[in-house]
Amino acid sequence: MDVLRIRGGRRLTGEWTVHTAKNAVLPIMAAAVLTAEKTFLEDCPFLSDVGYMADILRTLGCRVARSGRTLEIDPQGMSGYEMPDGLAKKIRSSIFLLGPILTRFHKATVTFPGGCEIGLRPIDLHLSGLRQLGVEIREEGGVIHCDGRHMCAGSVHFDYPSVGATENVMMAAVLLKGRTVLTNVAREPEIVDLQQFLNRMGAKVRGAGSHTIVVEGVSKLHGVSYRPMPDRIVAGTMLAAAAITGGTVRLERVPLEDMHAVCSKLREMGCVLTHQGEGVTLHAPEKLRAFAQLQTQPHPGFPTDMQAQLLALATLASGTSVLVENVFENRYGHAGDLNRMGADVLINGRTAVVRGVKELYGAQVTARDLRGGAALALAALRANGETVIEQAQLIDRGYEDLEGALASLGAEIRRETTNSEYT
Ligand code: UD1
């Protein structure tokens, strides 16, 4: 178990460059097996989820190797179509491989995937999308057997715009003969990035970012070198870190176009944001103001992955903030720990009422999921005394060296029992 020790009270200042997005890299790693040629992912972050996904690809017979920040995926020797149970339980994104594996082998076997404990996260939308492409699916003792021998292009409608299901079905359709039209799809920027990657491989996909995606099937894809987009959630977290400490921080490589909802809330709290090119500077006020209401929604609404961080900010704002978590049903695991630090957060179902307090105090707390762990780190940056965050390795799923990033901006933070050698 890793532990982060943070002594609060330092204002963050300085510059930092945002790393590549986990949520762009993971589906792209899955898409890489749609060809037998090599793919090179440039500027690939050192994250534990990337490591798990690489391990799954290796188990399936791919060669995955790093050269500095470039990740090389060679799927030529891929022979497996059964998702390794133990690894798949570690990372929900393993489900992204279902579409690409079906495309290559016309069959696939998976167990229910894992990931952070933030809700039920069923995979019915993935399975329904694949069924609409003609995949026959049967479940036996928790194992899902997919038969893709009769897969064909056609229409796929999603009852809810799931990010992963949209990506999965998009990947399953690129090599099917004819046109596939996906409706009520998710519009997250990482889906646009996946479309760009697939098109660079030779696919014909359009419409990502809108409600409808059209895939014209091609007969073959080829390997490419690709640099995925920067991480809007990491950028938002670092801006929130500057905000809670009353600091001034400049971030480089920020996908600002995809961050309107987050930036607007930070402004509502009194922060001043200025941007130039791909850089943005945040000047925090002496005291943050509460926001009227924050509702998480699919993109372009406020991202659920930034809910915990904004809740942390609200604990120290003047006034009462209300948050409604609409995307996941169980995503307030951090609230109890923030209350241990002196916050005043009341949870009622999907709603959180946060009454701003004057001060937070250092305490021993536990990261329960990736973003909740980051939120505790933010609160600790402004708390009096030392905060100890247990299970800090969960933060490494989506943040590359968070403590290094915060320390470079002046935070007093260190990790014990470091374990950062991820693929
Ligand atoms: C992706 C992101 C994750 C983010 C989430 C929502 C990646 C790797 N992860 O996760 O960081 O928090 O989008 O923006 O990109 N659902 C079903 N059935 C399904 C699939 C999903 O009911 O088959 C539900 C989930 O339980 C959840 C909601 O739909 O309540 C949203 O899930 P989804 O959009 O699929 O998120 P992920 O792709 O898992």
PDB file of N, CA, C and O in Angstrom, residues 344-416:
ATOM      1  N   ASP A 344     -17.942  19.907   5.975  1.00  0.00           N
ATOM      2  CA  ASP A 344     -19.357  19.731   6.334  1.00  0.00           C
ATOM      3  C   ASP A 344     -20.103  19.320   5.068  1.00  0.00           C
ATOM      4  O   ASP A 344     -20.625  20.157   4.332  1.00  0.00           O
ATOM      5  N   VAL A 345     -20.081  18.019   4.782  1.00  0.00           N
ATOM      6  CA  VAL A 345     -20.712  17.485   3.565  1.00  0.00           C
ATOM      7  C   VAL A 345     -21.819  16.539   3.987  1.00  0.00           C
ATOM      8  O   VAL A 345     -21.593  15.614   4.772  1.00  0.00           O
ATOM      9  N   LEU A 346     -23.001  16.778   3.436  1.00  0.00           N
ATOM     10  CA  LEU A 346     -24.141  15.905   3.734  1.00  0.00           C
ATOM     11  C   LEU A 346     -24.547  15.211   2.432  1.00  0.00           C
ATOM     12  O   LEU A 346     -24.783  15.879   1.422  1.00  0.00           O
ATOM     13  N   ILE A 347     -24.602  13.890   2.466  1.00  0.00           N
ATOM     14  CA  ILE A 347     -24.970  13.139   1.256  1.00  0.00           C
ATOM     15  C   ILE A 347     -26.382  12.597   1.423  1.00  0.00           C
ATOM     16  O   ILE A 347     -26.712  11.991   2.442  1.00  0.00           O
ATOM     17  N   ASN A 348     -27.182  12.784   0.394  1.00  0.00           N
ATOM     18  CA  ASN A 348     -28.512  12.181   0.386  1.00  0.00           C
ATOM     19  C   ASN A 348     -28.722  11.607  -1.014  1.00  0.00           C
ATOM     20  O   ASN A 348     -29.041  12.338  -1.945  1.00  0.00           O
ATOM     21  N   GLY A 349     -28.502  10.307  -1.149  1.00  0.00           N
ATOM     22  CA  GLY A 349     -28.618   9.674  -2.469  1.00  0.00           C
ATOM     23  C   GLY A 349     -27.605  10.238  -3.433  1.00  0.00           C
ATOM     24  O   GLY A 349     -26.409  10.199  -3.183  1.00  0.00           O
ATOM     25  N   ARG A 350     -28.090  10.805  -4.518  1.00  0.00           N
ATOM     26  CA  ARG A 350     -27.181  11.342  -5.542  1.00  0.00           C
ATOM     27  C   ARG A 350     -26.803  12.807  -5.285  1.00  0.00           C
ATOM     28  O   ARG A 350     -26.092  13.428  -6.068  1.00  0.00           O
ATOM     29  N   THR A 351     -27.334  13.382  -4.194  1.00  0.00           N
ATOM     30  CA  THR A 351     -27.103  14.811  -3.921  1.00  0.00           C
ATOM     31  C   THR A 351     -26.120  14.999  -2.771  1.00  0.00           C
ATOM     32  O   THR A 351     -26.190  14.281  -1.772  1.00  0.00           O
ATOM     33  N   ALA A 352     -25.237  15.959  -2.935  1.00  0.00           N
ATOM     34  CA  ALA A 352     -24.323  16.337  -1.850  1.00  0.00           C
ATOM     35  C   ALA A 352     -24.546  17.816  -1.544  1.00  0.00           C
ATOM     36  O   ALA A 352     -24.589  18.642  -2.457  1.00  0.00           O
ATOM     37  N   VAL A 353     -24.724  18.121  -0.263  1.00  0.00           N
ATOM     38  CA  VAL A 353     -24.837  19.519   0.162  1.00  0.00           C
ATOM     39  C   VAL A 353     -23.565  19.837   0.938  1.00  0.00           C
ATOM     40  O   VAL A 353     -23.245  19.163   1.921  1.00  0.00           O
ATOM     41  N   VAL A 354     -22.833  20.825   0.457  1.00  0.00           N
ATOM     42  CA  VAL A 354     -21.537  21.140   1.059  1.00  0.00           C
ATOM     43  C   VAL A 354     -21.581  22.543   1.634  1.00  0.00           C
ATOM     44  O   VAL A 354     -21.712  23.533   0.902  1.00  0.00           O
ATOM     45  N   ARG A 355     -21.495  22.630   2.956  1.00  0.00           N
ATOM     46  CA  ARG A 355     -21.439  23.950   3.594  1.00  0.00           C
ATOM     47  C   ARG A 355     -19.972  24.285   3.810  1.00  0.00           C
ATOM     48  O   ARG A 355     -19.248  23.507   4.467  1.00  0.00           O
ATOM     49  N   GLY A 356     -19.555  25.390   3.229  1.00  0.00           N
ATOM     50  CA  GLY A 356     -18.141  25.753   3.332  1.00  0.00           C
ATOM     51  C   GLY A 356     -17.720  25.990   4.779  1.00  0.00           C
ATOM     52  O   GLY A 356     -18.486  26.567   5.551  1.00  0.00           O
ATOM     53  N   VAL A 357     -16.533  25.499   5.147  1.00  0.00           N
ATOM     54  CA  VAL A 357     -16.008  25.739   6.495  1.00  0.00           C
ATOM     55  C   VAL A 357     -14.779  26.656   6.391  1.00  0.00           C
ATOM     56  O   VAL A 357     -14.236  26.851   5.304  1.00  0.00           O
ATOM     57  N   LYS A 358     -14.355  27.190   7.525  1.00  0.00           N
ATOM     58  CA  LYS A 358     -13.215  28.124   7.499  1.00  0.00           C
ATOM     59  C   LYS A 358     -11.910  27.386   7.256  1.00  0.00           C
ATOM     60  O   LYS A 358     -11.034  27.840   6.542  1.00  0.00           O
ATOM     61  N   GLU A 359     -11.790  26.193   7.893  1.00  0.00           N
ATOM     62  CA  GLU A 359     -10.504  25.477   7.830  1.00  0.00           C
ATOM     63  C   GLU A 359     -10.729  23.980   7.743  1.00  0.00           C
ATOM     64  O   GLU A 359     -11.727  23.459   8.247  1.00  0.00           O
ATOM     65  N   LEU A 360      -9.765  23.292   7.133  1.00  0.00           N
ATOM     66  CA  LEU A 360      -9.718  21.828   7.195  1.00  0.00           C
ATOM     67  C   LEU A 360      -8.493  21.456   8.027  1.00  0.00           C
ATOM     68  O   LEU A 360      -7.554  22.247   8.164  1.00  0.00           O
ATOM     69  N   TYR A 361      -8.517  20.234   8.539  1.00  0.00           N
ATOM     70  CA  TYR A 361      -7.404  19.774   9.372  1.00  0.00           C
ATOM     71  C   TYR A 361      -6.837  18.494   8.810  1.00  0.00           C
ATOM     72  O   TYR A 361      -7.581  17.650   8.286  1.00  0.00           O
ATOM     73  N   GLY A 362      -5.536  18.320   8.944  1.00  0.00           N
ATOM     74  CA  GLY A 362      -4.895  17.097   8.482  1.00  0.00           C
ATOM     75  C   GLY A 362      -5.468  15.899   9.225  1.00  0.00           C
ATOM     76  O   GLY A 362      -5.817  15.992  10.401  1.00  0.00           O
ATOM     77  N   ALA A 363      -5.614  14.774   8.539  1.00  0.00           N
ATOM     78  CA  ALA A 363      -6.158  13.565   9.162  1.00  0.00           C
ATOM     79  C   ALA A 363      -5.634  12.356   8.397  1.00  0.00           C
ATOM     80  O   ALA A 363      -5.009  12.501   7.338  1.00  0.00           O
ATOM     81  N   GLN A 364      -5.898  11.183   8.941  1.00  0.00           N
ATOM     82  CA  GLN A 364      -5.564   9.955   8.229  1.00  0.00           C
ATOM     83  C   GLN A 364      -6.796   9.549   7.423  1.00  0.00           C
ATOM     84  O   GLN A 364      -7.862   9.300   8.005  1.00  0.00           O
ATOM     85  N   VAL A 365      -6.660   9.506   6.116  1.00  0.00           N
ATOM     86  CA  VAL A 365      -7.810   9.214   5.248  1.00  0.00           C
ATOM     87  C   VAL A 365      -7.417   8.142   4.230  1.00  0.00           C
ATOM     88  O   VAL A 365      -6.244   7.783   4.122  1.00  0.00           O
ATOM     89  N   THR A 366      -8.410   7.676   3.471  1.00  0.00           N
ATOM     90  CA  THR A 366      -8.159   6.573   2.536  1.00  0.00           C
ATOM     91  C   THR A 366      -8.712   6.901   1.159  1.00  0.00           C
ATOM     92  O   THR A 366      -9.886   7.273   1.040  1.00  0.00           O
ATOM     93  N   ALA A 367      -7.870   6.750   0.138  1.00  0.00           N
ATOM     94  CA  ALA A 367      -8.359   6.895  -1.243  1.00  0.00           C
ATOM     95  C   ALA A 367      -9.210   5.671  -1.554  1.00  0.00           C
ATOM     96  O   ALA A 367      -8.762   4.546  -1.380  1.00  0.00           O
ATOM     97  N   ARG A 368     -10.462   5.905  -1.958  1.00  0.00           N
ATOM     98  CA  ARG A 368     -11.354   4.767  -2.256  1.00  0.00           C
ATOM     99  C   ARG A 368     -11.521   4.551  -3.740  1.00  0.00           C
ATOM    100  O   ARG A 368     -11.942   3.504  -4.194  1.00  0.00           O
ATOM    101  N   ASP A 369     -11.246   5.579  -4.514  1.00  0.00           N
ATOM    102  CA  ASP A 369     -11.212   5.436  -5.970  1.00  0.00           C
ATOM    103  C   ASP A 369     -10.282   6.515  -6.508  1.00  0.00           C
ATOM    104  O   ASP A 369      -9.824   7.383  -5.764  1.00  0.00           O
ATOM    105  N   LEU A 370     -10.028   6.431  -7.807  1.00  0.00           N
ATOM    106  CA  LEU A 370      -9.040   7.312  -8.437  1.00  0.00           C
ATOM    107  C   LEU A 370      -9.309   8.803  -8.203  1.00  0.00           C
ATOM    108  O   LEU A 370      -8.470   9.527  -7.667  1.00  0.00           O
ATOM    109  N   ARG A 371     -10.490   9.274  -8.607  1.00  0.00           N
ATOM    110  CA  ARG A 371     -10.745  10.731  -8.507  1.00  0.00           C
ATOM    111  C   ARG A 371     -11.007  11.147  -7.061  1.00  0.00           C
ATOM    112  O   ARG A 371     -10.649  12.262  -6.670  1.00  0.00           O
ATOM    113  N   GLY A 372     -11.621  10.264  -6.280  1.00  0.00           N
ATOM    114  CA  GLY A 372     -11.829  10.570  -4.869  1.00  0.00           C
ATOM    115  C   GLY A 372     -10.482  10.736  -4.171  1.00  0.00           C
ATOM    116  O   GLY A 372     -10.305  11.619  -3.324  1.00  0.00           O
ATOM    117  N   GLY A 373      -9.511   9.918  -4.546  1.00  0.00           N
ATOM    118  CA  GLY A 373      -8.160  10.026  -3.974  1.00  0.00           C
ATOM    119  C   GLY A 373      -7.532  11.363  -4.327  1.00  0.00           C
ATOM    120  O   GLY A 373      -6.919  12.031  -3.478  1.00  0.00           O
ATOM    121  N   ALA A 374      -7.716  11.782  -5.571  1.00  0.00           N
ATOM    122  CA  ALA A 374      -7.166  13.083  -5.993  1.00  0.00           C
ATOM    123  C   ALA A 374      -7.834  14.211  -5.208  1.00  0.00           C
ATOM    124  O   ALA A 374      -7.181  15.187  -4.809  1.00  0.00           O
ATOM    125  N   ALA A 375      -9.144  14.071  -4.958  1.00  0.00           N
ATOM    126  CA  ALA A 375      -9.872  15.104  -4.209  1.00  0.00           C
ATOM    127  C   ALA A 375      -9.321  15.233  -2.784  1.00  0.00           C
ATOM    128  O   ALA A 375      -9.188  16.345  -2.257  1.00  0.00           O
ATOM    129  N   LEU A 376      -8.979  14.104  -2.178  1.00  0.00           N
ATOM    130  CA  LEU A 376      -8.411  14.164  -0.823  1.00  0.00           C
ATOM    131  C   LEU A 376      -7.060  14.877  -0.846  1.00  0.00           C
ATOM    132  O   LEU A 376      -6.734  15.652   0.063  1.00  0.00           O
ATOM    133  N   ALA A 377      -6.287  14.630  -1.907  1.00  0.00           N
ATOM    134  CA  ALA A 377      -4.988  15.317  -2.029  1.00  0.00           C
ATOM    135  C   ALA A 377      -5.200  16.824  -2.134  1.00  0.00           C
ATOM    136  O   ALA A 377      -4.468  17.617  -1.522  1.00  0.00           O
ATOM    137  N   LEU A 378      -6.224  17.241  -2.878  1.00  0.00           N
ATOM    138  CA  LEU A 378      -6.501  18.680  -3.006  1.00  0.00           C
ATOM    139  C   LEU A 378      -6.844  19.287  -1.649  1.00  0.00           C
ATOM    140  O   LEU A 378      -6.320  20.337  -1.266  1.00  0.00           O
ATOM    141  N   ALA A 379      -7.741  18.609  -0.927  1.00  0.00           N
ATOM    142  CA  ALA A 379      -8.142  19.128   0.386  1.00  0.00           C
ATOM    143  C   ALA A 379      -6.921  19.216   1.304  1.00  0.00           C
ATOM    144  O   ALA A 379      -6.752  20.197   2.042  1.00  0.00           O
ATOM    145  N   ALA A 380      -6.056  18.203   1.218  1.00  0.00           N
ATOM    146  CA  ALA A 380      -4.876  18.167   2.086  1.00  0.00           C
ATOM    147  C   ALA A 380      -3.928  19.329   1.808  1.00  0.00           C
ATOM    148  O   ALA A 380      -3.245  19.817   2.706  1.00  0.00           O
ATOM    149  N   LEU A 381      -3.915  19.802   0.554  1.00  0.00           N
ATOM    150  CA  LEU A 381      -3.018  20.907   0.198  1.00  0.00           C
ATOM    151  C   LEU A 381      -3.361  22.179   0.965  1.00  0.00           C
ATOM    152  O   LEU A 381      -2.527  23.060   1.126  1.00  0.00           O
ATOM    153  N   ARG A 382      -4.634  22.275   1.420  1.00  0.00           N
ATOM    154  CA  ARG A 382      -5.047  23.498   2.113  1.00  0.00           C
ATOM    155  C   ARG A 382      -5.340  23.237   3.599  1.00  0.00           C
ATOM    156  O   ARG A 382      -5.710  24.142   4.334  1.00  0.00           O
ATOM    157  N   ALA A 383      -5.216  21.962   4.021  1.00  0.00           N
ATOM    158  CA  ALA A 383      -5.556  21.644   5.418  1.00  0.00           C
ATOM    159  C   ALA A 383      -4.428  22.072   6.359  1.00  0.00           C
ATOM    160  O   ALA A 383      -3.262  22.130   5.960  1.00  0.00           O
ATOM    161  N   ASN A 384      -4.784  22.329   7.610  1.00  0.00           N
ATOM    162  CA  ASN A 384      -3.768  22.629   8.625  1.00  0.00           C
ATOM    163  C   ASN A 384      -3.113  21.328   9.053  1.00  0.00           C
ATOM    164  O   ASN A 384      -3.805  20.359   9.356  1.00  0.00           O
ATOM    165  N   GLY A 385      -1.803  21.290   9.069  1.00  0.00           N
ATOM    166  CA  GLY A 385      -1.103  20.096   9.529  1.00  0.00           C
ATOM    167  C   GLY A 385      -0.965  19.062   8.428  1.00  0.00           C
ATOM    168  O   GLY A 385      -1.158  19.348   7.242  1.00  0.00           O
ATOM    169  N   GLU A 386      -0.649  17.827   8.867  1.00  0.00           N
ATOM    170  CA  GLU A 386      -0.327  16.779   7.884  1.00  0.00           C
ATOM    171  C   GLU A 386      -1.515  15.852   7.644  1.00  0.00           C
ATOM    172  O   GLU A 386      -2.181  15.418   8.582  1.00  0.00           O
ATOM    173  N   THR A 387      -1.748  15.549   6.359  1.00  0.00           N
ATOM    174  CA  THR A 387      -2.751  14.547   5.985  1.00  0.00           C
ATOM    175  C   THR A 387      -2.015  13.331   5.454  1.00  0.00           C
ATOM    176  O   THR A 387      -1.047  13.455   4.698  1.00  0.00           O
ATOM    177  N   VAL A 388      -2.490  12.166   5.857  1.00  0.00           N
ATOM    178  CA  VAL A 388      -1.919  10.916   5.351  1.00  0.00           C
ATOM    179  C   VAL A 388      -3.005  10.228   4.529  1.00  0.00           C
ATOM    180  O   VAL A 388      -4.080   9.925   5.049  1.00  0.00           O
ATOM    181  N   ILE A 389      -2.723  10.025   3.245  1.00  0.00           N
ATOM    182  CA  ILE A 389      -3.716   9.369   2.369  1.00  0.00           C
ATOM    183  C   ILE A 389      -3.269   7.936   2.112  1.00  0.00           C
ATOM    184  O   ILE A 389      -2.234   7.698   1.476  1.00  0.00           O
ATOM    185  N   GLU A 390      -4.044   7.004   2.620  1.00  0.00           N
ATOM    186  CA  GLU A 390      -3.723   5.583   2.402  1.00  0.00           C
ATOM    187  C   GLU A 390      -4.293   5.126   1.062  1.00  0.00           C
ATOM    188  O   GLU A 390      -5.165   5.768   0.509  1.00  0.00           O
ATOM    189  N   GLN A 391      -3.786   4.031   0.595  1.00  0.00           N
ATOM    190  CA  GLN A 391      -4.190   3.454  -0.715  1.00  0.00           C
ATOM    191  C   GLN A 391      -3.970   4.449  -1.851  1.00  0.00           C
ATOM    192  O   GLN A 391      -4.771   4.515  -2.790  1.00  0.00           O
ATOM    193  N   ALA A 392      -2.864   5.207  -1.726  1.00  0.00           N
ATOM    194  CA  ALA A 392      -2.597   6.249  -2.725  1.00  0.00           C
ATOM    195  C   ALA A 392      -2.302   5.651  -4.100  1.00  0.00           C
ATOM    196  O   ALA A 392      -2.365   6.353  -5.110  1.00  0.00           O
ATOM    197  N   GLN A 393      -2.000   4.359  -4.164  1.00  0.00           N
ATOM    198  CA  GLN A 393      -1.723   3.749  -5.475  1.00  0.00           C
ATOM    199  C   GLN A 393      -2.939   3.814  -6.404  1.00  0.00           C
ATOM    200  O   GLN A 393      -2.783   3.767  -7.625  1.00  0.00           O
ATOM    201  N   LEU A 394      -4.135   3.989  -5.835  1.00  0.00           N
ATOM    202  CA  LEU A 394      -5.323   4.112  -6.697  1.00  0.00           C
ATOM    203  C   LEU A 394      -5.246   5.375  -7.561  1.00  0.00           C
ATOM    204  O   LEU A 394      -5.785   5.418  -8.666  1.00  0.00           O
ATOM    205  N   ILE A 395      -4.564   6.391  -7.035  1.00  0.00           N
ATOM    206  CA  ILE A 395      -4.433   7.658  -7.763  1.00  0.00           C
ATOM    207  C   ILE A 395      -3.584   7.457  -9.023  1.00  0.00           C
ATOM    208  O   ILE A 395      -3.774   8.136 -10.037  1.00  0.00           O
ATOM    209  N   ASP A 396      -2.672   6.468  -8.960  1.00  0.00           N
ATOM    210  CA  ASP A 396      -1.779   6.213 -10.103  1.00  0.00           C
ATOM    211  C   ASP A 396      -2.503   5.612 -11.300  1.00  0.00           C
ATOM    212  O   ASP A 396      -1.924   5.461 -12.364  1.00  0.00           O
ATOM    213  N   ARG A 397      -3.758   5.239 -11.118  1.00  0.00           N
ATOM    214  CA  ARG A 397      -4.518   4.717 -12.264  1.00  0.00           C
ATOM    215  C   ARG A 397      -4.650   5.787 -13.338  1.00  0.00           C
ATOM    216  O   ARG A 397      -4.681   5.472 -14.521  1.00  0.00           O
ATOM    217  N   GLY A 398      -4.751   7.064 -12.903  1.00  0.00           N
ATOM    218  CA  GLY A 398      -5.037   8.118 -13.884  1.00  0.00           C
ATOM    219  C   GLY A 398      -4.154   9.345 -13.799  1.00  0.00           C
ATOM    220  O   GLY A 398      -4.305  10.263 -14.600  1.00  0.00           O
ATOM    221  N   TYR A 399      -3.276   9.416 -12.796  1.00  0.00           N
ATOM    222  CA  TYR A 399      -2.379  10.572 -12.675  1.00  0.00           C
ATOM    223  C   TYR A 399      -0.950  10.054 -12.685  1.00  0.00           C
ATOM    224  O   TYR A 399      -0.602   9.193 -11.871  1.00  0.00           O
ATOM    225  N   GLU A 400      -0.138  10.587 -13.568  1.00  0.00           N
ATOM    226  CA  GLU A 400       1.266  10.180 -13.595  1.00  0.00           C
ATOM    227  C   GLU A 400       2.022  11.031 -12.587  1.00  0.00           C
ATOM    228  O   GLU A 400       2.094  12.239 -12.727  1.00  0.00           O
ATOM    229  N   ASP A 401       2.537  10.401 -11.565  1.00  0.00           N
ATOM    230  CA  ASP A 401       3.360  11.082 -10.566  1.00  0.00           C
ATOM    231  C   ASP A 401       2.687  12.363 -10.053  1.00  0.00           C
ATOM    232  O   ASP A 401       3.253  13.456 -10.169  1.00  0.00           O
ATOM    233  N   LEU A 402       1.492  12.220  -9.496  1.00  0.00           N
ATOM    234  CA  LEU A 402       0.757  13.395  -9.004  1.00  0.00           C
ATOM    235  C   LEU A 402       1.581  14.152  -7.968  1.00  0.00           C
ATOM    236  O   LEU A 402       1.630  15.389  -7.964  1.00  0.00           O
ATOM    237  N   GLU A 403       2.273  13.390  -7.100  1.00  0.00           N
ATOM    238  CA  GLU A 403       3.041  14.086  -6.053  1.00  0.00           C
ATOM    239  C   GLU A 403       4.189  14.897  -6.654  1.00  0.00           C
ATOM    240  O   GLU A 403       4.497  15.992  -6.187  1.00  0.00           O
ATOM    241  N   GLY A 404       4.803  14.365  -7.732  1.00  0.00           N
ATOM    242  CA  GLY A 404       5.888  15.100  -8.398  1.00  0.00           C
ATOM    243  C   GLY A 404       5.341  16.381  -9.018  1.00  0.00           C
ATOM    244  O   GLY A 404       5.969  17.446  -8.930  1.00  0.00           O
ATOM    245  N   ALA A 405       4.169  16.270  -9.631  1.00  0.00           N
ATOM    246  CA  ALA A 405       3.553  17.432 -10.275  1.00  0.00           C
ATOM    247  C   ALA A 405       3.252  18.519  -9.235  1.00  0.00           C
ATOM    248  O   ALA A 405       3.595  19.691  -9.420  1.00  0.00           O
ATOM    249  N   LEU A 406       2.636  18.106  -8.114  1.00  0.00           N
ATOM    250  CA  LEU A 406       2.264  19.094  -7.089  1.00  0.00           C
ATOM    251  C   LEU A 406       3.502  19.661  -6.400  1.00  0.00           C
ATOM    252  O   LEU A 406       3.577  20.870  -6.127  1.00  0.00           O
ATOM    253  N   ALA A 407       4.496  18.801  -6.176  1.00  0.00           N
ATOM    254  CA  ALA A 407       5.737  19.280  -5.530  1.00  0.00           C
ATOM    255  C   ALA A 407       6.442  20.286  -6.423  1.00  0.00           C
ATOM    256  O   ALA A 407       6.992  21.289  -5.942  1.00  0.00           O
ATOM    257  N   SER A 408       6.389  20.068  -7.742  1.00  0.00           N
ATOM    258  CA  SER A 408       7.071  21.004  -8.656  1.00  0.00           C
ATOM    259  C   SER A 408       6.411  22.383  -8.616  1.00  0.00           C
ATOM    260  O   SER A 408       7.012  23.374  -9.021  1.00  0.00           O
ATOM    261  N   LEU A 409       5.180  22.445  -8.120  1.00  0.00           N
ATOM    262  CA  LEU A 409       4.476  23.738  -8.005  1.00  0.00           C
ATOM    263  C   LEU A 409       4.544  24.275  -6.565  1.00  0.00           C
ATOM    264  O   LEU A 409       3.886  25.249  -6.234  1.00  0.00           O
ATOM    265  N   GLY A 410       5.309  23.589  -5.724  1.00  0.00           N
ATOM    266  CA  GLY A 410       5.551  24.121  -4.379  1.00  0.00           C
ATOM    267  C   GLY A 410       4.869  23.377  -3.253  1.00  0.00           C
ATOM    268  O   GLY A 410       5.001  23.771  -2.087  1.00  0.00           O
ATOM    269  N   ALA A 411       4.139  22.317  -3.540  1.00  0.00           N
ATOM    270  CA  ALA A 411       3.435  21.602  -2.458  1.00  0.00           C
ATOM    271  C   ALA A 411       4.431  20.797  -1.623  1.00  0.00           C
ATOM    272  O   ALA A 411       5.473  20.367  -2.120  1.00  0.00           O
ATOM    273  N   GLU A 412       4.068  20.603  -0.346  1.00  0.00           N
ATOM    274  CA  GLU A 412       4.890  19.761   0.519  1.00  0.00           C
ATOM    275  C   GLU A 412       4.227  18.385   0.540  1.00  0.00           C
ATOM    276  O   GLU A 412       3.223  18.181   1.241  1.00  0.00           O
ATOM    277  N   ILE A 413       4.742  17.481  -0.241  1.00  0.00           N
ATOM    278  CA  ILE A 413       4.078  16.197  -0.435  1.00  0.00           C
ATOM    279  C   ILE A 413       5.134  15.127  -0.692  1.00  0.00           C
ATOM    280  O   ILE A 413       6.113  15.370  -1.385  1.00  0.00           O
ATOM    281  N   ARG A 414       4.942  13.970  -0.088  1.00  0.00           N
ATOM    282  CA  ARG A 414       5.844  12.862  -0.404  1.00  0.00           C
ATOM    283  C   ARG A 414       5.112  11.544  -0.295  1.00  0.00           C
ATOM    284  O   ARG A 414       4.086  11.433   0.369  1.00  0.00           O
ATOM    285  N   ARG A 415       5.677  10.567  -0.991  1.00  0.00           N
ATOM    286  CA  ARG A 415       5.065   9.232  -1.021  1.00  0.00           C
ATOM    287  C   ARG A 415       5.953   8.258  -0.260  1.00  0.00           C
ATOM    288  O   ARG A 415       7.179   8.353  -0.299  1.00  0.00           O
ATOM    289  N   GLU A 416       5.317   7.344   0.422  1.00  0.00           N
ATOM    290  CA  GLU A 416       6.063   6.259   1.075  1.00  0.00           C
ATOM    291  C   GLU A 416       5.723   4.953   0.389  1.00  0.00           C
ATOM    292  O   GLU A 416       4.617   4.792  -0.119  1.00  0.00           O
TER     293      GLU A 416
END
